[in-house]
């Protein structure tokens, strides 16, 4: 096949029905990824207590998945630019299934954390590839129309996950293990739907995978994230372990940058950061990850321990934030598709998210649900306006051949921000709880869990002790939001400097074909896109 023939055979624009069919398996896969992170949210206090874990273990069950997802997102993104995206999606779902089964059968914290790593690798593929595929089949100008579907799946998964998890924990004949088993049939369904409905061209060309760069990136990022997870708990912030992990992590990342600058097929193309929009949206995504994930991942613990709610009720209490996110992302997406204007929603999202976090920094164990709901809704609206539109801005401003790299870079830094935020804020929470317990009970408070950072089982505590624990967790959770607020303000500063550009009206596949034709006209030899079902 000649280059011209390849260009002529490139796929044309898809109609709404074809796009919806193609998105069915994609959305099922996204639902699985979201469910994996949310279904255990309200079950974690019970899981950790049942397995005899500590506050550090609580943080690690969350962090291990985020760490694995963060470290592998750029690898999945790069692979999507080189190989068939559908097969990669199915592979990531398969890894999720394996991780879910291991988690469900875990008899100890160690295996549970390992299984969450497997789930995180699979979720990394889904996180990177879902948005890459959407950009490939939907033009940026039309993407807002389908953002509502994406937002609905996100909302349903986020709302249903904690509810289902809470019900399972509260149902004696089910138990928390089914929080992991329940995602398996959805993952298998997604694999089948993707096989039937998603048909994308794949680029046949000689490629060289940058294995050394991949190793250095994963090792460097992991060293930094492990340090943020353990410092202040397992060892002091100023210690030889800190020096070894931070120094080693920085050296590995410096080596990774050196390798990425030299190889022909880098995992993260450094020249992509010459694009001002990509650089600023990347910075904003990192900061949004710190503020959003770090600030909200402990809300379920606050509901159950500080407010004394059951896992099921805790799931319901998170609804205002999810509804705010859903409404904001859906409405903004529709307006963006109609008008083509998008920057105002990024700026508004930054302002509202900062305000929401600042308001949540005022809560305690006695905050009423009405006021708490208002604060959570404000935070949800801000996140809804920011998260998806940052990706849209970056995807709109890069060549089609770099869609995978640009999308995965944003997902990578958002996940890394979330992992760092969860780890650091988790350590802050544990230390603040220990401090408050010791202040109230002295050495008796340390025996009750202050120094060991154990997550208390509230059902076994006497009333006086329960009140002290509730107050400690209420104050500690408010402190988390206070620490997260400046990161949201910095994200706002980053989006203010993004230059608004008109949204393209062609999909990634069409742009790839146009770029191939232009390459032919310039005398280059482009790759040949070959349809693979």
XYZ file of C-alpha atoms in Angstrom:
533
model
C 0.000 0.000 0.000
C 1.379 3.437 -0.916
C 1.283 6.391 1.398
C -1.347 8.033 -0.778
C -3.543 4.937 -0.690
C -3.144 4.767 3.063
C -4.269 8.333 3.373
C -7.238 7.754 1.097
C -8.336 4.767 3.161
C -8.241 6.653 6.438
C -11.566 6.582 8.210
C -14.060 9.376 7.716
C -16.083 11.155 10.355
C -18.313 8.918 12.448
C -21.984 9.711 12.980
C -23.588 9.926 16.422
C -24.861 6.319 16.342
C -21.438 4.918 15.463
C -19.787 7.015 18.162
C -22.296 5.881 20.803
C -21.799 2.240 19.804
C -18.035 2.614 19.985
C -18.304 4.311 23.362
C -20.418 1.537 24.920
C -17.467 -0.729 25.680
C -15.308 2.283 26.464
C -17.742 3.559 29.065
C -18.148 0.070 30.539
C -14.377 -0.042 30.968
C -14.329 3.404 32.579
C -17.131 2.326 34.910
C -14.966 -0.602 36.003
C -11.967 1.658 36.683
C -14.067 4.126 38.678
C -15.801 1.318 40.563
C -12.423 -0.127 41.585
C -11.491 3.089 43.312
C -14.852 3.941 44.867
C -16.398 0.633 45.907
C -13.828 0.188 48.675
C -14.067 3.782 49.933
C -16.658 3.109 52.615
C -15.481 -0.463 53.163
C -11.862 0.434 53.955
C -12.306 1.236 57.654
C -13.938 -2.191 58.107
C -11.413 -3.962 55.855
C -8.418 -2.485 57.678
C -9.925 -3.267 61.084
C -10.766 -6.833 59.976
C -7.251 -7.483 58.661
C -5.599 -5.796 61.638
C -4.071 -2.954 59.624
C -2.871 0.477 60.685
C -3.541 4.017 59.441
C -0.421 3.555 57.313
C -1.968 0.421 55.782
C -5.194 2.352 55.172
C -3.240 4.937 53.201
C -1.242 2.275 51.352
C -4.356 0.435 50.122
C -5.374 3.675 48.421
C -1.874 4.806 47.485
C -0.681 1.511 45.988
C -3.367 1.606 43.295
C -2.720 5.280 42.565
C 1.051 4.685 42.480
C 0.751 1.791 40.022
C -1.690 3.746 37.890
C 0.513 6.840 37.942
C 3.724 5.011 37.034
C 2.157 3.104 34.122
C -0.063 5.789 32.534
C 2.730 7.198 30.303
C 3.616 3.667 29.178
C 0.024 2.953 28.150
C -0.208 6.347 26.448
C 2.934 5.749 24.435
C 1.836 2.241 23.471
C -1.459 3.704 22.217
C 0.504 5.783 19.703
C 2.283 2.639 18.471
C -0.129 -0.295 18.733
C -3.825 -1.133 18.440
C -5.747 0.785 21.098
C -8.560 -1.751 21.396
C -6.207 -4.616 22.242
C -4.463 -2.440 24.818
C -7.799 -1.580 26.430
C -8.711 -5.264 26.623
C -5.314 -6.087 28.119
C -5.732 -3.445 30.814
C -9.188 -4.825 31.651
C -7.718 -8.320 31.916
C -5.144 -7.092 34.423
C -7.933 -5.463 36.380
C -9.791 -8.781 36.577
C -6.697 -10.547 37.945
C -6.140 -7.816 40.537
C -9.792 -7.885 41.622
C -9.779 -11.646 42.184
C -6.557 -11.437 44.203
C -8.004 -8.622 46.324
C -11.191 -10.544 46.996
C -9.303 -13.586 48.243
C -6.764 -11.604 50.324
C -6.112 -12.927 53.828
C -3.673 -10.214 54.819
C -2.790 -6.569 54.170
C 0.285 -7.490 52.092
C -1.667 -9.443 49.451
C -4.412 -6.806 49.430
C -1.877 -4.072 48.675
C -0.258 -6.205 45.941
C -3.640 -6.849 44.353
C -4.353 -3.129 44.385
C -1.113 -2.647 42.441
C -2.465 -5.023 39.775
C -5.735 -3.110 39.705
C -3.787 0.125 39.425
C -1.846 -1.066 36.381
C -5.120 -1.969 34.690
C -6.707 1.319 35.736
C -3.684 3.161 34.312
C -4.442 1.680 30.913
C -8.119 2.570 31.127
C -7.376 6.106 32.357
C -4.942 6.847 29.534
C -6.611 4.968 26.704
C -10.263 5.945 27.224
C -9.572 9.628 26.626
C -7.180 8.857 23.764
C -9.850 6.808 21.999
C -12.484 9.498 22.559
C -10.164 12.091 21.015
C -9.506 9.732 18.085
C -13.179 9.337 17.163
C -14.718 12.656 18.304
C -13.628 16.149 17.146
C -12.808 18.542 20.019
C -15.700 20.822 19.014
C -18.188 17.920 19.374
C -16.557 16.360 22.417
C -18.653 18.394 24.837
C -21.832 16.662 23.636
C -20.444 13.344 24.813
C -18.879 14.705 27.983
C -22.302 14.302 29.578
C -22.173 10.559 28.935
C -18.666 10.392 30.354
C -19.781 12.490 33.312
C -22.853 10.299 33.859
C -20.723 7.142 33.917
C -18.291 8.846 36.265
C -21.134 9.959 38.538
C -22.911 6.584 38.526
C -19.657 4.745 39.245
C -18.659 7.187 41.949
C -22.092 7.178 43.591
C -22.863 3.477 43.136
C -19.417 2.371 44.288
C -19.547 3.656 47.878
C -23.221 2.709 48.171
C -22.653 -0.831 46.945
C -19.528 -1.133 49.064
C -21.347 0.112 52.148
C -24.290 -2.249 51.630
C -21.961 -5.210 51.163
C -20.027 -4.420 54.322
C -23.274 -4.039 56.280
C -24.708 -7.303 54.849
C -23.426 -10.226 56.891
C -23.802 -12.881 54.178
C -21.834 -10.811 51.631
C -18.985 -8.961 53.335
C -16.252 -6.656 52.067
C -14.677 -9.256 49.735
C -17.552 -8.764 47.306
C -16.467 -5.139 46.937
C -13.690 -6.545 44.736
C -15.552 -9.423 43.094
C -18.386 -7.187 41.842
C -16.196 -5.446 39.265
C -15.194 -8.679 37.497
C -18.392 -9.230 35.442
C -18.392 -5.570 34.377
C -14.784 -5.899 33.200
C -15.595 -9.039 31.201
C -18.628 -7.283 29.674
C -16.430 -4.329 28.697
C -13.949 -6.659 26.961
C -16.776 -8.231 24.931
C -18.343 -4.868 24.018
C -14.998 -3.444 22.909
C -14.474 -6.462 20.644
C -17.850 -5.914 18.966
C -18.155 -2.144 18.747
C -14.748 -0.450 18.684
C -12.963 -0.386 15.312
C -9.956 1.894 15.110
C -7.079 2.136 12.647
C -3.707 1.125 13.988
C -0.454 2.459 12.629
C 1.844 -0.219 11.215
C 5.415 0.988 11.543
C 8.760 -0.077 12.867
C 9.002 0.943 16.494
C 11.523 0.719 19.280
C 10.138 0.629 22.806
C 12.184 2.736 25.217
C 12.499 0.077 27.911
C 15.323 1.877 29.724
C 13.375 5.132 29.840
C 10.254 3.282 31.031
C 12.203 1.599 33.830
C 13.842 4.841 34.947
C 10.529 6.735 34.971
C 8.694 4.033 36.932
C 11.586 3.577 39.388
C 12.099 7.304 39.937
C 8.431 8.114 40.411
C 7.946 5.097 42.684
C 10.883 6.110 44.900
C 9.450 9.617 45.371
C 5.935 8.336 46.030
C 7.118 5.660 48.474
C 8.990 8.378 50.372
C 5.885 10.577 50.605
C 3.915 7.555 51.838
C 6.302 6.471 54.593
C 8.013 9.685 55.739
C 6.690 10.969 59.039
C 5.279 7.550 59.909
C 7.737 4.707 59.336
C 10.716 7.084 59.602
C 11.387 10.773 60.227
C 11.182 13.343 57.439
C 14.828 14.191 58.206
C 16.468 10.763 58.088
C 18.807 8.610 56.002
C 15.765 6.872 54.475
C 14.484 10.228 53.250
C 17.887 11.065 51.775
C 18.125 7.665 50.050
C 14.615 7.691 48.568
C 14.553 11.338 47.478
C 18.145 11.361 46.253
C 17.713 8.068 44.436
C 14.386 9.162 42.955
C 15.794 12.460 41.680
C 18.848 10.752 40.153
C 16.641 8.180 38.410
C 14.383 10.910 37.004
C 17.369 12.965 35.823
C 18.678 9.850 34.075
C 15.201 9.313 32.581
C 15.180 12.849 31.163
C 18.610 12.245 29.638
C 17.443 8.993 28.031
C 14.139 10.483 26.814
C 16.014 13.326 25.120
C 18.115 10.874 23.065
C 15.921 7.937 22.042
C 13.827 8.035 18.831
C 10.635 6.791 20.539
C 10.594 8.312 24.057
C 7.914 7.274 26.548
C 7.298 10.949 27.351
C 8.381 13.129 24.381
C 10.102 16.100 26.001
C 9.433 18.381 23.049
C 5.715 18.168 23.842
C 6.388 20.579 26.710
C 7.411 23.248 24.215
C 3.682 23.597 23.692
C 2.541 26.236 26.191
C -0.973 24.769 26.500
C 0.339 21.285 27.267
C 2.786 22.618 29.865
C 0.212 24.737 31.686
C -2.527 22.083 31.602
C 0.015 19.572 32.916
C 0.912 21.831 35.844
C -2.774 22.455 36.541
C -3.548 18.716 36.371
C -0.790 17.957 38.897
C -2.179 20.552 41.307
C -5.789 19.451 40.766
C -4.696 15.903 41.584
C -3.127 17.012 44.866
C -6.145 19.080 45.858
C -8.895 16.745 44.654
C -7.607 13.257 45.477
C -5.610 14.291 48.518
C -8.458 16.344 49.942
C -11.383 14.009 49.278
C -10.051 10.454 49.651
C -10.393 10.667 53.439
C -13.966 12.036 53.408
C -15.441 8.554 53.816
C -13.270 8.002 56.875
C -14.488 11.331 58.229
C -18.134 10.349 57.696
C -17.730 7.023 59.473
C -15.330 7.918 62.279
C -15.864 11.634 62.978
C -19.615 11.627 62.292
C -20.273 8.044 63.389
C -22.176 7.001 60.239
C -22.500 3.491 58.806
C -20.735 2.599 55.520
C -24.062 2.753 53.640
C -24.974 6.167 55.012
C -21.420 7.392 54.329
C -21.949 6.440 50.672
C -25.101 8.534 50.499
C -23.399 11.494 52.161
C -20.983 11.837 49.247
C -23.802 12.473 46.761
C -23.724 16.313 46.814
C -20.132 16.441 45.571
C -20.799 13.909 42.806
C -23.982 15.645 41.677
C -22.148 18.957 41.575
C -19.415 17.401 39.445
C -21.926 15.763 37.092
C -24.049 18.852 36.546
C -21.051 21.132 36.059
C -19.238 18.867 33.580
C -22.409 18.117 31.587
C -23.675 21.687 31.332
C -20.221 23.103 30.590
C -19.641 20.435 27.922
C -22.870 21.273 26.131
C -22.152 25.011 26.210
C -18.566 24.507 25.017
C -19.795 22.438 22.035
C -22.334 25.132 21.174
C -20.052 28.157 21.548
C -16.505 26.830 21.138
C -15.409 28.868 24.179
C -13.714 26.914 26.957
C -11.210 28.960 28.970
C -13.835 30.727 31.092
C -14.881 27.343 32.491
C -11.318 26.477 33.474
C -10.928 29.770 35.328
C -14.334 29.438 36.982
C -13.503 25.853 37.968
C -10.250 26.947 39.605
C -11.988 29.666 41.607
C -14.860 27.419 42.723
C -12.623 24.459 43.630
C -10.408 26.697 45.759
C -13.473 28.096 47.528
C -14.879 24.599 48.133
C -11.662 23.340 49.721
C -11.380 26.467 51.887
C -14.941 25.991 53.142
C -14.313 22.294 53.895
C -11.315 23.372 55.973
C -13.819 24.759 58.523
C -15.584 21.442 59.295
C -15.381 19.443 62.500
C -17.171 16.540 64.179
C -20.220 18.754 64.836
C -20.736 20.177 61.331
C -24.325 19.769 60.130
C -25.017 17.735 57.007
C -26.725 20.674 55.242
C -23.663 22.875 55.478
C -21.373 19.950 54.661
C -23.457 19.155 51.552
C -23.168 22.753 50.328
C -19.398 22.734 50.727
C -19.062 19.375 48.947
C -21.317 20.526 46.085
C -19.163 23.622 45.578
C -16.033 21.476 45.438
C -17.716 19.083 42.989
C -18.722 21.920 40.671
C -15.166 23.238 40.597
C -13.674 19.831 39.843
C -16.321 19.177 37.178
C -15.434 22.381 35.353
C -11.698 21.732 35.504
C -10.872 18.055 35.126
C -12.185 17.101 31.683
C -11.701 20.537 30.119
C -7.970 20.542 30.902
C -7.686 17.394 28.766
C -9.823 18.978 26.029
C -7.567 22.056 25.886
C -4.408 19.939 25.538
C -5.860 17.502 22.984
C -7.042 20.416 20.859
C -3.561 21.893 20.625
C -1.358 18.923 19.628
C -0.889 16.966 16.380
C -2.998 13.820 16.049
C 0.117 11.644 16.240
C 0.805 13.017 19.744
C -2.713 12.632 21.156
C -1.739 9.563 23.163
C 1.378 11.193 24.586
C -0.360 14.457 25.486
C -3.351 12.738 27.090
C -1.221 10.310 29.068
C 1.063 13.116 30.284
C -1.928 14.946 31.773
C -3.321 11.752 33.299
C 0.144 10.867 34.615
C 0.672 14.160 36.405
C -2.899 14.287 37.737
C -2.476 10.775 39.149
C 0.967 11.626 40.522
C -0.497 14.679 42.218
C -3.256 12.519 43.661
C -0.798 9.931 44.920
C 1.477 12.533 46.509
C -1.535 14.310 47.987
C -2.990 11.107 49.404
C 0.337 10.032 50.869
C 1.362 13.343 52.409
C -2.097 14.259 53.655
C -2.568 10.737 54.989
C 0.585 11.183 57.056
C -0.651 14.590 58.243
C -3.988 13.066 59.245
C -2.358 10.211 61.153
C -0.026 12.560 63.016
C -2.775 15.065 63.823
C -5.051 12.290 65.105
C -2.210 10.930 67.241
C -1.511 14.423 68.559
C -5.166 15.081 69.441
C -5.524 11.662 71.093
C -2.374 12.202 73.149
C -3.551 15.690 74.106
C -6.857 14.306 75.365
C -5.665 11.098 77.000
C -1.903 11.408 77.442
C -0.111 8.068 77.405
C -3.479 6.338 77.459
C -4.220 8.007 74.119
C -1.076 6.520 72.649
C -2.102 3.117 73.880
C -5.476 3.611 72.224
C -3.821 4.131 68.885
C -2.030 7.442 68.965
C 1.467 6.151 68.331
C 0.536 3.109 66.297
C -1.756 5.071 64.000
C -4.273 2.244 64.163
C -7.663 2.855 62.536
C -10.177 2.424 65.373
C -13.177 0.144 65.159
C -15.838 2.591 66.358
C -18.327 -0.168 67.170
C -16.098 -1.463 69.997
C -15.256 1.846 71.674
C -17.031 3.088 74.817
C -18.943 6.353 74.458
C -16.344 8.663 76.120
C -13.527 7.284 73.961
C -15.701 7.444 70.838
C -16.308 11.159 71.394
C -12.578 11.832 71.703
C -11.816 9.854 68.521
C -14.597 11.607 66.602
C -13.243 15.014 67.598
C -9.673 14.022 66.630
C -10.678 12.839 63.165
C -12.909 15.870 62.613
C -10.079 18.314 63.325
C -7.552 16.271 61.337
C -9.812 16.091 58.260
C -10.352 19.856 58.292
C -6.583 20.316 58.378
C -6.260 18.193 55.222
C -8.543 20.539 53.290
C -6.672 23.554 54.639
C -3.395 22.126 53.333
C -5.010 21.259 49.958
C -6.457 24.756 49.393
C -3.206 26.499 48.271
C -2.670 23.802 45.621
C -6.072 24.602 44.126
C -5.163 28.300 44.117
C -1.950 27.509 42.204
C -3.973 25.461 39.693
C -6.154 28.531 39.142
C -3.028 30.608 38.508
C -1.849 28.091 35.889
C -5.132 28.059 33.922
C -5.290 31.857 33.870
C -2.196 31.849 31.616
C -3.532 29.251 29.139
C -4.225 30.831 25.767
C -7.660 30.038 24.377
C -7.612 28.597 20.850
C -10.546 27.652 18.583
C -11.649 24.035 18.966
C -10.864 21.825 15.975
C -13.792 20.351 14.067
C -12.044 17.136 12.941
C -11.429 13.972 14.938
C -8.034 12.518 15.716
C -8.427 9.912 12.961
C -9.261 12.608 10.395
C -6.409 14.804 11.557
C -4.035 11.839 11.308
C -5.135 11.331 7.705
C -4.662 15.023 6.951
C -1.193 14.958 8.487
C -0.352 11.880 6.385
C -1.441 13.673 3.202
C 0.581 16.714 4.186
C 3.606 14.481 4.789
C 3.178 13.046 1.279
C 2.979 16.554 -0.150
C 6.156 17.474 1.724
C 7.954 14.418 0.357
C 8.033 12.457 3.627
C 7.045 8.821 4.024
C 4.235 8.586 6.575
C 3.075 5.501 8.366
C 0.272 3.471 6.841
C -2.909 3.359 8.906
C -4.429 -0.097 8.578
C -7.891 -0.861 10.005
C -7.816 -3.553 12.670
C -11.084 -4.866 14.069
